[in-house]
Short mmCIF file of C-alpha atoms and ligand atoms in Angstrom, two decimals:
data_model
loop_
_atom_site.label_atom_id
_atom_site.label_comp_id
_atom_site.label_asym_id
_atom_site.label_seq_id
_atom_site.Cartn_x
_atom_site.Cartn_y
_atom_site.Cartn_z
CA MET A 1 0.03 -0.06 0.34
CA GLU A 2 1.23 3.40 -0.96
CA ASN A 3 1.64 6.26 1.49
CA ILE A 4 0.84 5.20 4.64
CA GLU A 5 2.43 7.34 7.38
CA LYS A 6 2.99 6.42 11.20
CA GLY A 7 0.75 8.65 13.29
CA ASN A 8 0.23 8.57 16.97
CA LEU A 9 0.52 6.07 19.77
CA LEU A 10 -2.45 4.53 20.02
CA THR A 11 -1.59 1.55 22.90
CA THR A 12 1.16 0.11 23.92
CA GLY A 13 0.59 -3.53 24.85
CA LYS A 14 3.70 -5.57 26.77
CA ALA A 15 4.94 -7.20 23.63
CA LYS A 16 3.55 -4.44 21.06
CA SER A 17 2.70 -0.80 20.21
CA LEU A 18 -0.11 0.52 17.77
CA TYR A 19 -0.18 3.63 16.13
CA GLU A 20 -2.68 5.60 14.26
CA SER A 21 -1.51 5.76 10.51
CA ASN A 22 -2.78 8.72 7.94
CA ASN A 23 -5.84 6.44 7.13
CA PRO A 24 -8.57 5.93 9.82
CA ASP A 25 -9.29 2.08 8.32
CA PHE A 26 -5.41 1.02 9.19
CA LEU A 27 -3.02 0.27 12.25
CA VAL A 28 0.51 0.49 12.47
CA MET A 29 1.57 -2.80 14.60
CA HIS A 30 4.78 -2.46 16.22
CA TYR A 31 7.03 -5.23 17.85
CA ARG A 32 8.95 -4.43 20.25
CA ASP A 33 11.89 -6.59 21.91
CA ASP A 34 9.77 -6.63 25.38
CA THR A 35 9.30 -10.16 26.24
CA SER A 36 6.44 -10.82 29.52
CA ALA A 37 5.14 -13.67 31.45
CA PHE A 38 2.88 -14.23 33.92
CA ASP A 39 0.39 -11.50 33.08
CA GLY A 40 3.80 -9.16 32.85
CA LYS A 41 5.11 -9.96 36.39
CA LYS A 42 8.35 -11.25 34.59
CA ILE A 43 9.52 -8.75 31.58
CA GLU A 44 12.83 -8.50 29.82
CA SER A 45 14.01 -7.31 26.57
CA LEU A 46 15.67 -9.56 23.76
CA ASP A 47 17.41 -8.42 21.47
CA GLY A 48 15.71 -9.05 18.03
CA LYS A 49 12.46 -10.62 19.43
CA GLY A 50 10.46 -7.74 17.46
CA THR A 51 12.13 -8.36 14.32
CA ILE A 52 11.60 -12.21 14.18
CA ASN A 53 7.72 -11.64 15.72
CA ASN A 54 6.69 -9.22 12.70
CA LYS A 55 8.58 -11.36 10.29
CA PHE A 56 6.61 -14.87 11.66
CA ASN A 57 3.48 -13.36 11.95
CA GLY A 58 3.74 -11.44 8.65
CA PHE A 59 4.52 -15.23 6.94
CA ILE A 60 1.70 -16.99 9.56
CA MET A 61 -1.21 -14.37 8.68
CA GLU A 62 -0.53 -14.81 4.96
CA TYR A 63 0.02 -18.48 5.09
CA LEU A 64 -3.65 -18.33 6.97
CA GLU A 65 -5.12 -15.87 4.09
CA SER A 66 -3.89 -18.68 1.33
CA GLU A 67 -5.66 -21.28 3.29
CA GLY A 68 -8.84 -18.91 3.38
CA ILE A 69 -8.71 -17.42 6.83
CA ALA A 70 -9.40 -13.38 7.02
CA THR A 71 -6.82 -11.70 9.05
CA HIS A 72 -6.17 -8.07 9.85
CA PHE A 73 -2.67 -8.24 8.26
CA VAL A 74 -2.09 -6.12 5.35
CA GLU A 75 1.41 -5.72 4.81
CA LEU A 76 5.24 -5.39 6.08
CA ILE A 77 6.26 -1.86 6.32
CA ASN A 78 9.70 -2.63 8.05
CA GLU A 79 11.87 -4.70 10.29
CA THR A 80 9.43 -4.38 13.11
CA ASP A 81 6.51 -2.60 11.80
CA SER A 82 3.68 -4.00 10.25
CA LEU A 83 0.24 -2.17 8.41
CA VAL A 84 -3.03 -3.55 9.67
CA LYS A 85 -6.51 -3.38 9.44
CA ARG A 86 -8.07 -1.17 12.37
CA LEU A 87 -10.29 -3.53 14.50
CA ASP A 88 -12.89 -3.40 17.31
CA MET A 89 -11.10 -5.90 19.08
CA ALA A 90 -13.16 -8.73 21.56
CA PRO A 91 -11.49 -8.83 25.02
CA VAL A 92 -11.38 -12.45 24.64
CA GLU A 93 -8.47 -15.15 23.80
CA CYS A 94 -9.26 -18.14 22.26
CA VAL A 95 -7.15 -21.13 22.87
CA VAL A 96 -7.06 -24.32 21.11
CA ARG A 97 -4.60 -26.89 22.43
CA ASN A 98 -3.43 -30.04 20.63
CA VAL A 99 -1.54 -31.48 23.65
CA ALA A 100 -1.18 -30.64 27.10
CA ALA A 101 0.88 -28.06 28.47
CA GLY A 102 0.75 -24.73 30.80
CA SER A 103 -2.18 -24.15 32.57
CA ILE A 104 -4.25 -26.89 31.66
CA CYS A 105 -2.06 -29.35 33.68
CA LYS A 106 -2.10 -26.65 36.31
CA ARG A 107 -6.09 -27.04 36.35
CA LEU A 108 -6.57 -30.30 35.92
CA GLY A 109 -3.51 -32.49 37.20
CA LEU A 110 -2.85 -33.14 33.75
CA GLU A 111 0.59 -34.76 32.85
CA GLU A 112 2.31 -32.31 30.71
CA GLY A 113 3.04 -33.82 26.63
CA ILE A 114 -0.62 -35.97 26.93
CA ASP A 115 -2.31 -35.94 23.56
CA LEU A 116 -5.78 -34.25 23.42
CA ASN A 117 -7.68 -35.77 20.68
CA PRO A 118 -9.97 -34.42 19.68
CA PRO A 119 -7.93 -30.85 20.35
CA THR A 120 -9.73 -28.81 22.87
CA PHE A 121 -10.97 -24.98 23.23
CA GLU A 122 -10.69 -22.48 25.90
CA PHE A 123 -11.74 -18.52 26.32
CA PHE A 124 -9.94 -16.64 28.48
CA TYR A 125 -11.24 -13.31 29.65
CA LYS A 126 -8.07 -10.40 28.55
CA ASP A 127 -7.48 -8.83 31.82
CA ASP A 128 -3.97 -9.09 33.30
CA ASP A 129 -5.10 -7.54 36.70
CA LEU A 130 -7.41 -10.59 37.37
CA GLY A 131 -4.73 -12.99 35.36
CA ASP A 132 -6.70 -13.35 32.53
CA PRO A 133 -9.23 -15.99 33.97
CA MET A 134 -11.17 -18.64 31.95
CA ILE A 135 -15.08 -18.03 31.09
CA ASN A 136 -17.40 -19.68 28.73
CA GLU A 137 -19.32 -18.64 25.77
CA TYR A 138 -22.13 -17.28 28.44
CA HIS A 139 -20.14 -14.90 29.76
CA ILE A 140 -19.30 -13.75 26.72
CA LYS A 141 -22.68 -13.04 25.88
CA SER A 142 -23.70 -11.46 28.95
CA PHE A 143 -21.05 -9.02 29.54
CA GLY A 144 -21.70 -7.80 25.75
CA TRP A 145 -18.03 -8.72 24.36
CA ALA A 146 -19.28 -10.44 21.57
CA THR A 147 -22.28 -11.70 19.88
CA GLU A 148 -23.30 -15.02 19.70
CA GLU A 149 -22.55 -14.80 16.21
CA GLN A 150 -19.21 -13.84 16.82
CA VAL A 151 -18.35 -16.59 19.52
CA GLU A 152 -20.03 -19.29 17.22
CA GLN A 153 -17.16 -17.77 14.54
CA MET A 154 -14.69 -17.41 16.86
CA GLN A 155 -14.04 -21.01 17.60
CA VAL A 156 -15.23 -22.05 13.86
CA LYS A 157 -12.13 -19.95 12.87
CA THR A 158 -9.85 -20.93 15.49
CA PHE A 159 -10.45 -24.58 14.54
CA GLU A 160 -9.70 -23.77 10.78
CA VAL A 161 -6.51 -22.20 12.06
CA ASN A 162 -5.70 -25.60 13.93
CA THR A 163 -6.03 -27.58 10.49
CA ALA A 164 -4.15 -25.19 8.63
CA LEU A 165 -1.51 -24.65 11.28
CA LYS A 166 -0.78 -28.21 12.62
CA LYS A 167 -0.07 -29.52 8.60
CA LEU A 168 2.36 -26.66 8.79
CA PHE A 169 4.32 -26.83 11.74
CA SER A 170 4.16 -30.54 11.17
CA ASN A 171 5.76 -30.37 7.63
CA SER A 172 8.63 -28.87 8.84
CA GLY A 173 9.28 -31.31 11.92
CA MET A 174 6.92 -29.03 14.59
CA ILE A 175 4.20 -30.43 17.23
CA LEU A 176 1.77 -27.39 17.37
CA VAL A 177 0.98 -28.04 20.86
CA ASP A 178 -1.61 -24.98 21.49
CA TYR A 179 -1.95 -21.21 20.60
CA LYS A 180 -3.96 -18.45 21.37
CA LEU A 181 -5.84 -16.11 18.67
CA GLU A 182 -7.64 -12.82 19.10
CA PHE A 183 -10.76 -11.49 17.06
CA GLY A 184 -12.10 -8.10 16.27
CA ASP A 185 -14.83 -6.63 13.77
CA TYR A 186 -13.75 -4.85 10.56
CA LYS A 187 -16.59 -3.35 8.72
CA GLY A 188 -19.16 -6.20 10.22
CA GLU A 189 -16.40 -8.86 9.54
CA LEU A 190 -14.62 -10.97 12.45
CA LEU A 191 -11.00 -11.06 11.71
CA LEU A 192 -8.24 -12.52 13.07
CA GLY A 193 -6.43 -9.84 14.83
CA ASP A 194 -3.35 -9.49 17.39
CA GLU A 195 -0.55 -11.79 16.23
CA PHE A 196 0.82 -15.18 15.50
CA THR A 197 4.17 -15.55 16.80
CA PRO A 198 6.23 -18.09 19.06
CA ASP A 199 5.20 -15.66 21.93
CA GLY A 200 1.78 -16.82 21.61
CA CYS A 201 1.58 -20.33 21.44
CA ARG A 202 3.95 -23.60 22.16
CA VAL A 203 5.88 -25.60 19.41
CA TRP A 204 8.18 -28.59 20.28
CA ASP A 205 10.53 -30.38 17.79
CA VAL A 206 8.94 -33.38 16.75
CA GLU A 207 11.82 -35.93 17.64
CA THR A 208 12.93 -34.39 20.83
CA ARG A 209 10.01 -32.53 22.20
CA GLU A 210 12.61 -29.42 22.97
CA LYS A 211 10.47 -26.30 23.83
CA LEU A 212 10.88 -23.58 20.86
CA ASP A 213 8.72 -20.84 22.32
CA LYS A 214 8.23 -18.76 25.00
CA ASP A 215 8.22 -21.02 27.70
CA ARG A 216 11.62 -20.83 27.24
CA PHE A 217 11.72 -17.58 28.79
CA ARG A 218 8.66 -18.32 31.17
CA GLN A 219 10.55 -21.49 32.17
CA GLY A 220 14.33 -19.57 32.01
CA LEU A 221 15.54 -22.35 29.43
CA GLY A 222 17.34 -19.85 27.68
CA ASP A 223 18.20 -19.27 24.39
CA VAL A 224 14.62 -17.62 23.39
CA VAL A 225 15.15 -15.60 20.53
CA GLU A 226 17.44 -17.97 19.02
CA SER A 227 14.84 -20.63 18.91
CA TYR A 228 12.37 -18.56 17.78
CA GLN A 229 14.99 -18.06 14.58
CA ILE A 230 14.77 -21.42 14.75
CA MET A 231 11.37 -22.29 14.09
CA ALA A 232 11.18 -19.31 11.56
CA LYS A 233 14.05 -20.96 9.41
CA ARG A 234 12.34 -24.40 9.36
CA LEU A 235 8.81 -22.84 8.08
CA GLY A 236 10.90 -21.02 5.42
CA VAL A 237 10.07 -17.15 7.37
CA ILE A 238 13.66 -16.19 7.23
P1 LIG B 301 -1.87 -21.09 29.17
O1 LIG B 301 -1.51 -22.56 28.86
O2 LIG B 301 -1.03 -20.46 29.68
O3 LIG B 301 -3.16 -21.35 29.37
O4 LIG B 301 -1.62 -20.64 27.49
C1 LIG B 301 -2.02 -21.57 26.53
C2 LIG B 301 -1.49 -21.10 25.02
O5 LIG B 301 -2.15 -19.98 24.71
C3 LIG B 301 0.01 -20.62 25.18
O6 LIG B 301 0.48 -21.00 23.70
C4 LIG B 301 -0.10 -19.28 25.56
C5 LIG B 301 -0.62 -18.80 24.77
N1 LIG B 301 -1.21 -17.80 25.88
C6 LIG B 301 -0.88 -16.34 25.44
O7 LIG B 301 -0.56 -15.86 24.16
N2 LIG B 301 -1.41 -15.13 26.35
C7 LIG B 301 -1.94 -15.27 27.30
O8 LIG B 301 -2.53 -14.35 27.77
C8 LIG B 301 -2.62 -16.68 27.85
C9 LIG B 301 -3.32 -16.56 28.96
C10 LIG B 301 -2.14 -17.50 26.71
N1 LIG B 302 1.39 -13.00 27.36
C1 LIG B 302 1.09 -13.19 28.97
C2 LIG B 302 2.13 -12.17 29.49
O1 LIG B 302 2.97 -11.80 29.45
C3 LIG B 302 1.23 -14.49 29.36
C4 LIG B 302 2.16 -15.25 28.90
O2 LIG B 302 2.15 -15.35 28.12
O3 LIG B 302 2.27 -16.43 29.43
O4 LIG B 302 2.16 -12.36 30.70
#
């Protein structure tokens, strides 16, 4: 797209900042090096993370578009910035799990690594102060966070993403363990928003089950950005 200029800072998240542009329908999404976990309780700046995540997200969003899933992504602008459509976001996180890891293990006393067949789905309310509590679709409708149709679409689209990405990762020798998506309305259409990067998913090597995602940061395993780069190289992002 031509003649897009970065405008005023609109919002600052834990890892990204959103800027207005000279077109009211589009925003500039800036990926920072900041890395956070445990609802912002652990924060570090990791050199090169913004760049790798910006490229990674662009690659995945374009792949999803090619698989028929509509997203807010328009184009990469530079190393750390992307142009996106301006969405009215639902304050809801959609999580699909193919393998048990993270909060579901704690909540239900599961051993990490158990296959979930069929994959399971969870909604969370996006609120760090409350620790992103798990919610159900009735909460979303009762509090007006999304309509019944949008709730249905969020579930359907999140599973469509699973079909597309499980295949993509598995073709490159990796297991897509789980991931989080966020959606928003763009002129009456529900689009995939936010990001798909190693910050918001769990991905393991298929042979060794080595963790390549943000669990390396959460669990202090080291080589965080290096692992994101390994994931990106295997997929052909970089
Ligand atoms: P969880 O096991 O902590 O519930 O997370 C499930 C997946 O969703 C995992 O890949 C991390 C991702 N996620 C985020 O990216 N941000 C969040 O705020 C939450 C709760 C999960
Ligand atoms: N993204 C959330 C945070 O920064 C949760 C997580 O990924 O652990 O706290």
